[in-house]
Short mmCIF file of C-alpha atoms in Angstrom, two decimals:
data_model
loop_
_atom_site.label_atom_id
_atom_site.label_comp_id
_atom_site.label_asym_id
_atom_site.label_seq_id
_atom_site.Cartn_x
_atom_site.Cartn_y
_atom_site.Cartn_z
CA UNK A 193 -52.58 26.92 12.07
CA UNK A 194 -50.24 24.06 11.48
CA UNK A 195 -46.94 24.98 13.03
CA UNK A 196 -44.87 22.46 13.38
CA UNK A 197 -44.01 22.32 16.97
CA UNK A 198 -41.26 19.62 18.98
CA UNK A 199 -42.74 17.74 21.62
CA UNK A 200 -45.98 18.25 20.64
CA UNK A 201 -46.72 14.24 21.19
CA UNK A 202 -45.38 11.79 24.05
CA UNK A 203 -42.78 10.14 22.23
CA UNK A 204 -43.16 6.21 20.45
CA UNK A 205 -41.48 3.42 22.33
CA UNK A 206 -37.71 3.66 21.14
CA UNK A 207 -39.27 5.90 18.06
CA UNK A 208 -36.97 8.59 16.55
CA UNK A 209 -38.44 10.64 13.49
CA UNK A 210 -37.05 13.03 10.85
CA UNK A 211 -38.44 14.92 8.77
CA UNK A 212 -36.77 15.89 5.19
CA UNK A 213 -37.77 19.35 3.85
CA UNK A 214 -36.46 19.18 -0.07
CA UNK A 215 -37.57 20.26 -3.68
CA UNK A 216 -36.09 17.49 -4.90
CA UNK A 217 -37.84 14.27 -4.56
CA UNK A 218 -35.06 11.55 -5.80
CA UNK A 219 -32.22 13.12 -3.58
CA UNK A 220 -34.50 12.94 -0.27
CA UNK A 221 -35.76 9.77 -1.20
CA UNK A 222 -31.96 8.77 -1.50
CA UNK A 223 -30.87 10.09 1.88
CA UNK A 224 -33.78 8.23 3.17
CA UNK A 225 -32.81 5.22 1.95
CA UNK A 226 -29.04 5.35 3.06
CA UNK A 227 -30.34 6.70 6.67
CA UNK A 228 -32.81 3.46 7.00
CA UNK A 229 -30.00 1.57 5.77
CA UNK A 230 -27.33 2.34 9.33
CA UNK A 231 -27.48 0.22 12.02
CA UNK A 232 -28.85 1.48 14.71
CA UNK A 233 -30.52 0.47 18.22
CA UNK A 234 -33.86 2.47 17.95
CA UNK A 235 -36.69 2.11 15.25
CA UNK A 236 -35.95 5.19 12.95
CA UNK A 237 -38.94 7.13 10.67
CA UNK A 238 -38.28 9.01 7.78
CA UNK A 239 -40.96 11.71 6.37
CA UNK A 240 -40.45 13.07 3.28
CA UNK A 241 -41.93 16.83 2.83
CA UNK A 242 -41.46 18.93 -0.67
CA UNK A 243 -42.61 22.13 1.47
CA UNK A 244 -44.53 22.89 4.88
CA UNK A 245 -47.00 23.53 6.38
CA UNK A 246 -47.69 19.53 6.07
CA UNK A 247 -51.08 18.26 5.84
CA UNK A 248 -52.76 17.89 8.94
CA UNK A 249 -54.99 15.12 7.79
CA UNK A 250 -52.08 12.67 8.31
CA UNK A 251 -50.85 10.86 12.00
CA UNK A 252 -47.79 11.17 12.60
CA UNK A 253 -45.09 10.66 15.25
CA UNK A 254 -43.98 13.54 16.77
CA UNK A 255 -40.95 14.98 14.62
CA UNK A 256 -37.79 14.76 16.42
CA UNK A 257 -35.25 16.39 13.88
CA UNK A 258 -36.23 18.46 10.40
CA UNK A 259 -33.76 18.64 8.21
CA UNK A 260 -33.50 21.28 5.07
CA UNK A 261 -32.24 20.29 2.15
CA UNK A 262 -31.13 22.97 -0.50
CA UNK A 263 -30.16 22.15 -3.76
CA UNK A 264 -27.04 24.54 -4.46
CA UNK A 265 -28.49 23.75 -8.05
CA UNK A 266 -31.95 25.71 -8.21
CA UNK A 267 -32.83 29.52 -6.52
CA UNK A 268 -36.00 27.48 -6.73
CA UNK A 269 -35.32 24.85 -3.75
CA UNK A 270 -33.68 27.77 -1.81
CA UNK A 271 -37.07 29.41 -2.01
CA UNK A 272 -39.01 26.56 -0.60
CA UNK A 273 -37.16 26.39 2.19
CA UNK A 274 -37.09 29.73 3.42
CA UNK A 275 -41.00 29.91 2.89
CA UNK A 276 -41.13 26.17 4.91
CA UNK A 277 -39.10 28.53 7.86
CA UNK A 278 -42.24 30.34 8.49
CA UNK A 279 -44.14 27.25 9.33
CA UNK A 280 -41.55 26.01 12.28
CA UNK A 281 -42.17 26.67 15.84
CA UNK A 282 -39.61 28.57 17.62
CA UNK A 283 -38.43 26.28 19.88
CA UNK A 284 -37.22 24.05 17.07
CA UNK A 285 -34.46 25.93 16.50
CA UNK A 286 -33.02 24.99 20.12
CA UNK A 287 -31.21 22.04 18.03
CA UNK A 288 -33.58 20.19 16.11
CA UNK A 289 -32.71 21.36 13.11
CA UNK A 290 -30.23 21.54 10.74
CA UNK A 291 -29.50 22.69 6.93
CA UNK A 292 -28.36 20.43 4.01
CA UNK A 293 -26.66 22.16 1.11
CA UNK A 294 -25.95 19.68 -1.29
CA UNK A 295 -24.53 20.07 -4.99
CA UNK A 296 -21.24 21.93 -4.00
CA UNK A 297 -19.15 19.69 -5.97
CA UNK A 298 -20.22 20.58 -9.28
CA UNK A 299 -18.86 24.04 -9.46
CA UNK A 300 -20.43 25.18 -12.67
CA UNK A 301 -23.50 24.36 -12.35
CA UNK A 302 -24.37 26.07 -9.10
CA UNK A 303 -26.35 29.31 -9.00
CA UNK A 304 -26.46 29.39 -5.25
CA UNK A 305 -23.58 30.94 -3.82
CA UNK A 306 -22.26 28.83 -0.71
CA UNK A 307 -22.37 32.27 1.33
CA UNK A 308 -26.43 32.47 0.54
CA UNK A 309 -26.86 29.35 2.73
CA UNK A 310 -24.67 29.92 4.83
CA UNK A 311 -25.89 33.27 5.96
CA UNK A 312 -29.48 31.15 6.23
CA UNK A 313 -28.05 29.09 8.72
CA UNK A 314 -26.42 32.10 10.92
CA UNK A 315 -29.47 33.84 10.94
CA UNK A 316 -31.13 30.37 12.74
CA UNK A 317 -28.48 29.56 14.62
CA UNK A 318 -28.15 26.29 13.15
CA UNK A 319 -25.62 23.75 12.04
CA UNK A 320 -25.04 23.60 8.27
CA UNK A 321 -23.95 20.34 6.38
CA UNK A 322 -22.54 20.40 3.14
CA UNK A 323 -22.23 16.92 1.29
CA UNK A 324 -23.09 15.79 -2.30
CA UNK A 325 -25.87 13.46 -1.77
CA UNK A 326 -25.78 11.58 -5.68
CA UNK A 327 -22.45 10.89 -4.38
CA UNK A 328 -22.79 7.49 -2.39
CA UNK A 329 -20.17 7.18 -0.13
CA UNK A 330 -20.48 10.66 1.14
CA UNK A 331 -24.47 10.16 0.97
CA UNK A 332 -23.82 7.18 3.19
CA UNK A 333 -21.23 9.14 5.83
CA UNK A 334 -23.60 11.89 6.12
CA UNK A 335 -26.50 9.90 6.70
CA UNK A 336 -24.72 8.18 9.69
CA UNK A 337 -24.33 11.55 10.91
CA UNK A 338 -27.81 12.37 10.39
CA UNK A 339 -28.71 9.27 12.32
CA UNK A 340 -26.50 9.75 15.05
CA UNK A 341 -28.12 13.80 15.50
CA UNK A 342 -31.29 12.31 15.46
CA UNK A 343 -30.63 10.36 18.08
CA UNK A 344 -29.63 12.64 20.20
CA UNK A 345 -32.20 15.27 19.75
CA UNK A 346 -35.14 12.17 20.24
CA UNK A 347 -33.45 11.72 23.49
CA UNK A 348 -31.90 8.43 23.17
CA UNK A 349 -28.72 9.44 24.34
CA UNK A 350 -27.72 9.40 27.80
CA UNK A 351 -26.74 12.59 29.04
CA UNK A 352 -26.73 14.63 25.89
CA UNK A 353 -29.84 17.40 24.85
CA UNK A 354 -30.53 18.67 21.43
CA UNK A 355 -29.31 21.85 23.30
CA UNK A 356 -26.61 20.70 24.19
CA UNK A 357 -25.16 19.05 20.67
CA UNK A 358 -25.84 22.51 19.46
CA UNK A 359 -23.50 24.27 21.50
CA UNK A 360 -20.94 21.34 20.80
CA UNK A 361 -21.18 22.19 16.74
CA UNK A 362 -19.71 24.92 15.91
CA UNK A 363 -22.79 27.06 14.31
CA UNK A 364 -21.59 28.83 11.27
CA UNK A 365 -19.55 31.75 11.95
CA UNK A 366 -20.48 35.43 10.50
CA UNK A 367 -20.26 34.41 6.60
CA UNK A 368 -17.51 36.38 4.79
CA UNK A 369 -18.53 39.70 3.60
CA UNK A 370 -20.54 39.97 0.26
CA UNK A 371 -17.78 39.95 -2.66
CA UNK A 372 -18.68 42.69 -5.05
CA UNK B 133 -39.31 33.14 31.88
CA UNK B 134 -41.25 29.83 34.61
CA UNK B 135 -42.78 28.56 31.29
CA UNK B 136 -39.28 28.27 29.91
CA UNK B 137 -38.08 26.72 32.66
CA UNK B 138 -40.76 24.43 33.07
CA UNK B 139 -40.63 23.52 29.54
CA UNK B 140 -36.54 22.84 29.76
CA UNK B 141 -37.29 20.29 32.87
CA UNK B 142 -39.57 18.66 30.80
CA UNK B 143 -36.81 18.51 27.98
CA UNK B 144 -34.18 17.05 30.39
CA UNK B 145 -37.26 14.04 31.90
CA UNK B 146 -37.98 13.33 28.42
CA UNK B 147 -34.50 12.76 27.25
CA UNK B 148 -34.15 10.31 30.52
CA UNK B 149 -37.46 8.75 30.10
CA UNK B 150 -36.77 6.86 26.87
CA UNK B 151 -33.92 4.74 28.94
CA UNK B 152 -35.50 3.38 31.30
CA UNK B 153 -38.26 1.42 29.56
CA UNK B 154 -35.48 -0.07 27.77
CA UNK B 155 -34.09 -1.56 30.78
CA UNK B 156 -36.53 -3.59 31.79
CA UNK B 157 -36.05 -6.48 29.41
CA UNK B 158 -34.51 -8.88 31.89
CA UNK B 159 -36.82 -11.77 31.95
CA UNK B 160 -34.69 -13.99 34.47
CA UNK B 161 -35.35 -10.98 37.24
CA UNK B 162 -37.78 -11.43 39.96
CA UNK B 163 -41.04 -10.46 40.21
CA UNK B 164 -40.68 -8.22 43.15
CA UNK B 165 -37.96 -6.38 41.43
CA UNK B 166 -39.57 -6.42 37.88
CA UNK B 167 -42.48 -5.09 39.56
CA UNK B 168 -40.82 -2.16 41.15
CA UNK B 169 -38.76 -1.37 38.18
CA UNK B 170 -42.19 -1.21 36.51
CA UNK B 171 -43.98 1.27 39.10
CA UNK B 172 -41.18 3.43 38.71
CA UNK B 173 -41.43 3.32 34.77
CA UNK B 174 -44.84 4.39 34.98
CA UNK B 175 -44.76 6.79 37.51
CA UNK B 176 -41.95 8.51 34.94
CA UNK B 177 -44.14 7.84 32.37
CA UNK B 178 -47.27 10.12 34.34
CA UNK B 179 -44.67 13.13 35.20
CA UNK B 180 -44.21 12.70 31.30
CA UNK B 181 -47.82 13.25 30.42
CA UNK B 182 -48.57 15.85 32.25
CA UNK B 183 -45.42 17.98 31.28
CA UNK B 184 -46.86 16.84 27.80
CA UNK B 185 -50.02 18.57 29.07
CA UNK B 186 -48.07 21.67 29.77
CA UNK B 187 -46.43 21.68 27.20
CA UNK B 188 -49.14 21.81 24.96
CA UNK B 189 -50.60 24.67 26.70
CA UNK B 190 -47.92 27.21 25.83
CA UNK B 191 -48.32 29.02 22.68
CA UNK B 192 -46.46 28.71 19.34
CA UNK B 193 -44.11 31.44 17.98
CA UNK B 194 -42.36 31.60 14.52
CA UNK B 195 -39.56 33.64 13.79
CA UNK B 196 -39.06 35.86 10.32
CA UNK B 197 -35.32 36.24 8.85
CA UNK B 198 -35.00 39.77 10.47
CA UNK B 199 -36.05 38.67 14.32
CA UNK B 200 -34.95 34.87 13.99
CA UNK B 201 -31.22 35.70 15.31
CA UNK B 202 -32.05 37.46 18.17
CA UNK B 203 -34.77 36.00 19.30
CA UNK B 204 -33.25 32.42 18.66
CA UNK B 205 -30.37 33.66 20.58
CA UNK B 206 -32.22 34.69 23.81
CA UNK B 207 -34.04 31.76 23.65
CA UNK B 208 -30.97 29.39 23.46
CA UNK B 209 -29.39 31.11 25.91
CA UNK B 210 -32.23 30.87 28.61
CA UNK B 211 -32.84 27.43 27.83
CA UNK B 212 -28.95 26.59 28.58
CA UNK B 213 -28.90 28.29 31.71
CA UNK B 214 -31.89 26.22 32.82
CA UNK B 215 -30.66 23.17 31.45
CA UNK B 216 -27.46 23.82 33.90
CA UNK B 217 -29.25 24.32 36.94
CA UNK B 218 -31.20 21.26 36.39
CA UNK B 219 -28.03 18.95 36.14
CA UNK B 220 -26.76 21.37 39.06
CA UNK B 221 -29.90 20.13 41.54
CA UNK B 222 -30.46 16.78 39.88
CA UNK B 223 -28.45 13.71 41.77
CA UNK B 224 -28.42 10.16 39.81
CA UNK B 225 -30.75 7.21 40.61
CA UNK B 226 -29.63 4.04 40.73
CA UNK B 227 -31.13 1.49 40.33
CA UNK B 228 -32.04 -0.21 43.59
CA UNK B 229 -29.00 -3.39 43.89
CA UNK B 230 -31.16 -6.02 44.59
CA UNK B 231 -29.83 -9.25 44.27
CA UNK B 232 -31.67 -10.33 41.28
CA UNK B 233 -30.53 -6.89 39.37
CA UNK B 234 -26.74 -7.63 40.85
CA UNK B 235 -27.00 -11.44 39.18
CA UNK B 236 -28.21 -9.95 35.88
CA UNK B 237 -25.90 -6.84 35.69
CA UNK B 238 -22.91 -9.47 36.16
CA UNK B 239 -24.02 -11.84 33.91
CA UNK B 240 -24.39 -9.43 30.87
CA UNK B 241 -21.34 -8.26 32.09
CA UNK B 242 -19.24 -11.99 32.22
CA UNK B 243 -21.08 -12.79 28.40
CA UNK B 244 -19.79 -9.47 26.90
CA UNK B 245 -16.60 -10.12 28.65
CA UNK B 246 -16.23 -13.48 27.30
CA UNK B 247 -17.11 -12.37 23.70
CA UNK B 248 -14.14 -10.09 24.05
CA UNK B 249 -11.72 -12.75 24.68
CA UNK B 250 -12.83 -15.46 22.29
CA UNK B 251 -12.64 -12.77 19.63
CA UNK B 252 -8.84 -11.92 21.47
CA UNK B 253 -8.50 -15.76 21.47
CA UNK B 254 -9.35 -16.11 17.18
CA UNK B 255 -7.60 -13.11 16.55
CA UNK B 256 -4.46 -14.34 18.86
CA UNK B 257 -5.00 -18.07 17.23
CA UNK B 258 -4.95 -16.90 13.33
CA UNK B 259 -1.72 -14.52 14.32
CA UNK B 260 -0.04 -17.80 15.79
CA UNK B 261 -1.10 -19.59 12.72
CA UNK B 262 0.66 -16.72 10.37
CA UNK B 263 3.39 -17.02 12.37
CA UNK B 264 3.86 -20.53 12.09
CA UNK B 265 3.61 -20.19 8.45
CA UNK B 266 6.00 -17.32 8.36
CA UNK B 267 8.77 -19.45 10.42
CA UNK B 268 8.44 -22.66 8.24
CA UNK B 269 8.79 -20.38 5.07
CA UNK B 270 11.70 -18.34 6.96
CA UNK B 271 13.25 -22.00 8.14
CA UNK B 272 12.82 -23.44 4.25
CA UNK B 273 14.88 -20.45 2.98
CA UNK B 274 17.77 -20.89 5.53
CA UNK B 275 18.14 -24.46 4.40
CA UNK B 276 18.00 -23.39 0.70
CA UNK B 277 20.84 -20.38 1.65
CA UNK B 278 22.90 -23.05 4.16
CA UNK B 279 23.31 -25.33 0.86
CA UNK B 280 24.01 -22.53 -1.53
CA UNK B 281 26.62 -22.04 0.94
CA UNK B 282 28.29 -25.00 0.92
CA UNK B 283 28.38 -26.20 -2.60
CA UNK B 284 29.96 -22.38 -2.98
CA UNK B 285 32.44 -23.38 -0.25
CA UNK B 286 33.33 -26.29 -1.88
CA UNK B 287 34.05 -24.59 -5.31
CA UNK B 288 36.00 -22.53 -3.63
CA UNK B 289 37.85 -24.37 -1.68
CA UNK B 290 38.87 -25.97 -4.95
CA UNK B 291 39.58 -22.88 -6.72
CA UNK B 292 42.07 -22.35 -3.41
CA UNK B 293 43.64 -26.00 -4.39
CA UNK B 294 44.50 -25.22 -8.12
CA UNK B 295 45.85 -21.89 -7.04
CA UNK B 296 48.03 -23.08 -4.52
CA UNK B 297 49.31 -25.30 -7.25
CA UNK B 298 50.30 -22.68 -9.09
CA UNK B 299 53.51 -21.13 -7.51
CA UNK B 300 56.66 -20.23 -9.39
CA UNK B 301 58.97 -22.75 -8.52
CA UNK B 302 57.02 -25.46 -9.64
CA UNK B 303 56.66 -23.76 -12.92
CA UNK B 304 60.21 -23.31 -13.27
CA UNK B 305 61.26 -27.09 -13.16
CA UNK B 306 58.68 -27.77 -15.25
CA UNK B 307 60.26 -25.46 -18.21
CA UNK B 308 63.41 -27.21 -16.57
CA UNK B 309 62.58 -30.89 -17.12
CA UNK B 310 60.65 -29.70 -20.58
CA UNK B 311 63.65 -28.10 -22.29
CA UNK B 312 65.84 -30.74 -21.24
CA UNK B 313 63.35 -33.09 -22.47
CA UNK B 314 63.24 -31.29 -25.55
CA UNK B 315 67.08 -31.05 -25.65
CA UNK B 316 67.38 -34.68 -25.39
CA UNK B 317 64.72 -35.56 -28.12
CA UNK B 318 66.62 -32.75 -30.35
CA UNK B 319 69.81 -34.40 -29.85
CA UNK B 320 68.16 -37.69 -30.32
CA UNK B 321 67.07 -37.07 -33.70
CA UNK B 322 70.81 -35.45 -34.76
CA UNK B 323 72.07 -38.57 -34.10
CA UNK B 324 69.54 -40.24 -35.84
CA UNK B 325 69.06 -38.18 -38.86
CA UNK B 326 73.61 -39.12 -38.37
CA UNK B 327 73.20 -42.27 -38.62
CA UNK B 328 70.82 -42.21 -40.85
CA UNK B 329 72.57 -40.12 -43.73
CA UNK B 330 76.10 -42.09 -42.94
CA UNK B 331 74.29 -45.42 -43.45
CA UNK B 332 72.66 -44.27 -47.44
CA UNK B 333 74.88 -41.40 -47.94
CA UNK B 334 78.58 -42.51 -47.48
CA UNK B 335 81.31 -39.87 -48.68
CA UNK B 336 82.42 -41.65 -52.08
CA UNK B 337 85.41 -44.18 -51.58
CA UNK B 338 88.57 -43.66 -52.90
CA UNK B 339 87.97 -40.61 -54.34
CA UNK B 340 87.67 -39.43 -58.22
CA UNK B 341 90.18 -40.79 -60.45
CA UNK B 342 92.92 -38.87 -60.21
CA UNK B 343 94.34 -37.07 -63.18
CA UNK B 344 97.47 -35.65 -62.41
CA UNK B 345 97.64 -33.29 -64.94
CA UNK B 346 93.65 -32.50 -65.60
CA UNK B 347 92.92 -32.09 -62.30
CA UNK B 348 94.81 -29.23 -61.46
CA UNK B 349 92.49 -28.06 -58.53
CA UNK B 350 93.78 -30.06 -55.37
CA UNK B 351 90.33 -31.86 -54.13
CA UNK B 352 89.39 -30.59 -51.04
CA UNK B 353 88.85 -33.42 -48.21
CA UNK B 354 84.61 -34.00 -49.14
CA UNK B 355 82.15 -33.21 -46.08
CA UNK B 356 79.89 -35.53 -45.17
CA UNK B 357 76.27 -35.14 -46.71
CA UNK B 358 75.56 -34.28 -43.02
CA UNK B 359 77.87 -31.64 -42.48
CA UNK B 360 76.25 -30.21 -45.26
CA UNK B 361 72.98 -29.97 -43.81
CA UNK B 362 74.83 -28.97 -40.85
CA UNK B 363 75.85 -25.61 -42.28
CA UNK B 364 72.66 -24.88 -44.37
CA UNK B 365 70.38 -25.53 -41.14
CA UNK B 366 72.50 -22.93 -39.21
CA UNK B 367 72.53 -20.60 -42.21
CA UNK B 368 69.21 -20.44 -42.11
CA UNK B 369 68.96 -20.09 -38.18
CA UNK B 370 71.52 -17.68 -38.07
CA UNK B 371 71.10 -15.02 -40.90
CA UNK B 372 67.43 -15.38 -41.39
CA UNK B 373 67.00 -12.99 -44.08
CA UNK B 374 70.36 -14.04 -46.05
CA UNK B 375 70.26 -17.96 -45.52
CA UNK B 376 72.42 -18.63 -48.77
CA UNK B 377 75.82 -20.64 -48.19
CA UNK B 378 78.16 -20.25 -51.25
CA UNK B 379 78.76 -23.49 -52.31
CA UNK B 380 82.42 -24.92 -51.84
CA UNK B 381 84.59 -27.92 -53.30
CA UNK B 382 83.96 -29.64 -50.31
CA UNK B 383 80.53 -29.81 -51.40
CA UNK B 384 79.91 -33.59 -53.41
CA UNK B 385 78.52 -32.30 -56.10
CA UNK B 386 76.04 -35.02 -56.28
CA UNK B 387 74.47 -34.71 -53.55
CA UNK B 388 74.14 -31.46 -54.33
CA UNK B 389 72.48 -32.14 -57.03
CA UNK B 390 70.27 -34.69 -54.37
CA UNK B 391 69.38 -31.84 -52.44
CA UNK B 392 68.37 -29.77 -55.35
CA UNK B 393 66.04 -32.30 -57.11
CA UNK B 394 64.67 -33.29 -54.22
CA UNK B 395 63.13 -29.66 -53.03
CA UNK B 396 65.71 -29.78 -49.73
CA UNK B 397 67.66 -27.22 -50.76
CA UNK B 398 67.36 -24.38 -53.65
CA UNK B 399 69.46 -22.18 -55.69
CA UNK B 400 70.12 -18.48 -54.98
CA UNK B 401 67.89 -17.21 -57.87
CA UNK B 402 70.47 -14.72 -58.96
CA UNK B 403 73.51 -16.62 -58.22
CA UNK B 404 73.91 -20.09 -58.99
CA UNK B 405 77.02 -20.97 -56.65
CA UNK B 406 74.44 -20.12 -53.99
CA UNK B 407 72.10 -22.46 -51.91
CA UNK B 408 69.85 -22.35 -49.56
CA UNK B 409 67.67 -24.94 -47.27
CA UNK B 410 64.19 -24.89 -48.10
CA UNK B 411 62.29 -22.94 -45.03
CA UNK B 412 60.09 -26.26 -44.53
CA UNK B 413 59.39 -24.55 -40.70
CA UNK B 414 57.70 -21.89 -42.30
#
């Protein structure tokens, strides 16, 4: 039963939510912070999910934005999220959401390859961030990005649709061919 | 394919909706015009609900990884093309331009206009203030470079004097007047040293005794003490490295002796008929 679905709510008065699909608490709980820290004109929400479907007990806002975080790290958080996928409406993927691959600096200790997530994104059709969140300054640059997505896709910009920021990033092209 | 479209019409009203209940925060407007604005917010707001109505009518769909391209695709592509033909039909609102919405429009507009230029106006102020700085320190290191210059005129204008000074001319009647000087004193102390030596050294009067028949050598006519000197001096001036002068009968042999015991002059030490002056020069 408990598809997440857009729209599914008439929207809070100058309200914009995101939700933050991760395995790993601390690094969502970081973005979080750095997103609630920007400056911005609307009241933003942040949920916090480890995996969906989410409880249905709770009221909540109407999600504007779900974002994926994989760990580059852990096969583990890479599995999560692609089980999560199931639980998503359809019409989510007309912009409103967006991957997170984070731990690409640390070469050695990733056992994702980058093409994995990247071929996760191409098959949704959606855009794919790469950023080391334990890093601040580029946790704090692509949280303002974050924000500024959100905003768009709750509608808060004049003139510009989820849709249409979609077709404005460049979704991942065909990932390179599997090296043997 | 309706339900799509329906549903992308609803996406474009509820991406417009959330502006205009922001803009209704002008407190100064008139009620007429507060009260339209606020009909027309709520007439938005009942289009919203019952798209929202709609909306929650249609039925869910979730995609696997082998169907999620494709079907993603379609979808984005239909919802685009609807999207388009809604901004094709739709024509903006404005806002009606009452006079009360005029007044407030051009008020926001004069305060964010004047928060531009006092910002220009500090920004303009703390340059000028730099600058002033700038031009003081510039003006104080002129000053300091103007007197450097003129103290190192002056030296050098000096430097010109005793240069000029220094031609050859002038330094030639110098050494003139200096050796003639020096000639003078030299003759000076000749006559002196003359006068001296005649006064306490006469030639002896009246000669030696004579003794016809003992003194068989015919006595030269004696030389004065200082004609002695005389020829030793110029001995030694002349022949530097043989300064003896064989010593002749015209020589008083007294004050040969004189010479001797007094370190003046000194023996040939070979030859005893030799002297020589003592080098007292060297």
């Amino acid at each position: 039963m408990s598809v997440l679905r857009p729209l599914d709510k008439l929207p809070g008065l100058n309200m914009a939510t995101v939700l933050l699909v991760g395995s790993e608490d601390a690094l969502l709980q970081q973005l979080a912070d750095s997103m609630l820290k920007e400056d911005c004109a609307s009241e933003l929400r942040v949920h916090l999910a480890k995996a969906l479907p989410l409880p249905s007990n709770v009221n909540r806002p109407r999600i504007d934005l779900i974002v994926f975080v994989i760990n580059l790290h852990s096969k583990y958080s890479l599995q999560h999220v692609e089980e999560s996928l199931h639980h998503v409406d359809a019409s989510f993927f007309l912009g409103r959401v967006c991957f997170l691959g984070t731990g690409a600096g640390q070469e050695h200790h990733c056992s994702l390859h980058r093409n994995t997530v990247l071929k996760l994104a191409h098959t949704y059709r959606s855009p794919l961030f790469f950023c080391d969140l334990e890093v601040e300054d580029f946790r704090a640059t692509m949280a303002q990005r974050l924000v500024r997505m959100l905003l768009i896709c709750a509608g808060h910009v004049r003139g510009v649709s989820a849709l249409n920021l979609l077709s404005l990033l460049r979704t991942s092209e065909t990932p390179p061919p599997e090296e043997l | 394919f309706s339900y799509k479209a329906k549903k992308n019409t609803i996406y474009m009203s509820v991406n417009q909706q959330d502006l205009d209940p922001d803009s209704t925060t002008d407190v100064e407007v008139v009620t007429d015009t507060e009260e339209e604005l606020i009909k027309e917010c709520e007439e938005i707001w009942k289009d919203m609900e019952e798209c929202q109505n709609k909306l929650s009518l249609t039925g869910t769909e979730t995609l696997t990884n082998s169907n999620a391209q494709l079907s993603v695709l379609i979808m984005q592509v239909k919802c685009l093309t609807a999207e388009l033909s809604q901004w094709h039909k739709e024509t903006p609102e404005i806002t009606p331009l009452t006079e009360d919405v005029l007044i407030t429009l051009g008020t926001e507009e004069f305060q964010k206009l004047r928060h531009d230029l006092e910002m220009v106006l500090s920004t303009i102020q703390s340059k000028n203030e730099k600058l002033k700085e700038d031009l003081e320190r510039e003006q104080q290191w002129l000053d300091e470079q103007q007197q450097i210059m003129e103290s190192l005129n002056a030296l050098y204008s000096e430097l010109k004097n005793q240069f000029v000074t220094f031609s050859e001319t002038r330094i030639f009647s110098e050494l003139k007047t200096k050796m003639l000087n020096i000639k003078a004193f030299k003759e000076k102390l000749l006559s002196t040293l003359g006068e001296f030596l005649e006064d306490h050294f006469p030639l002896p009067d009246g000669n030696v005794k004579k003794k016809k028949k003992n003194i068989q050598e015919s006595t030269k006519q004696l030389i004065t003490l200082h004609e002695i000197l005389e020829i030793l001096i110029n001995r030694l001036f002349d022949v530097p490295h043989d300064p003896y002068v064989k010593i002749s009968d015209s020589f008083w042999p007294p004050y040969i002796e004189l010479l001797l015991r007094n370190g003046i002059a000194l023996r040939h030490p070979e030859d005893p008929t030799r002297l020589r002056l003592e080098a007292f020069h060297q």
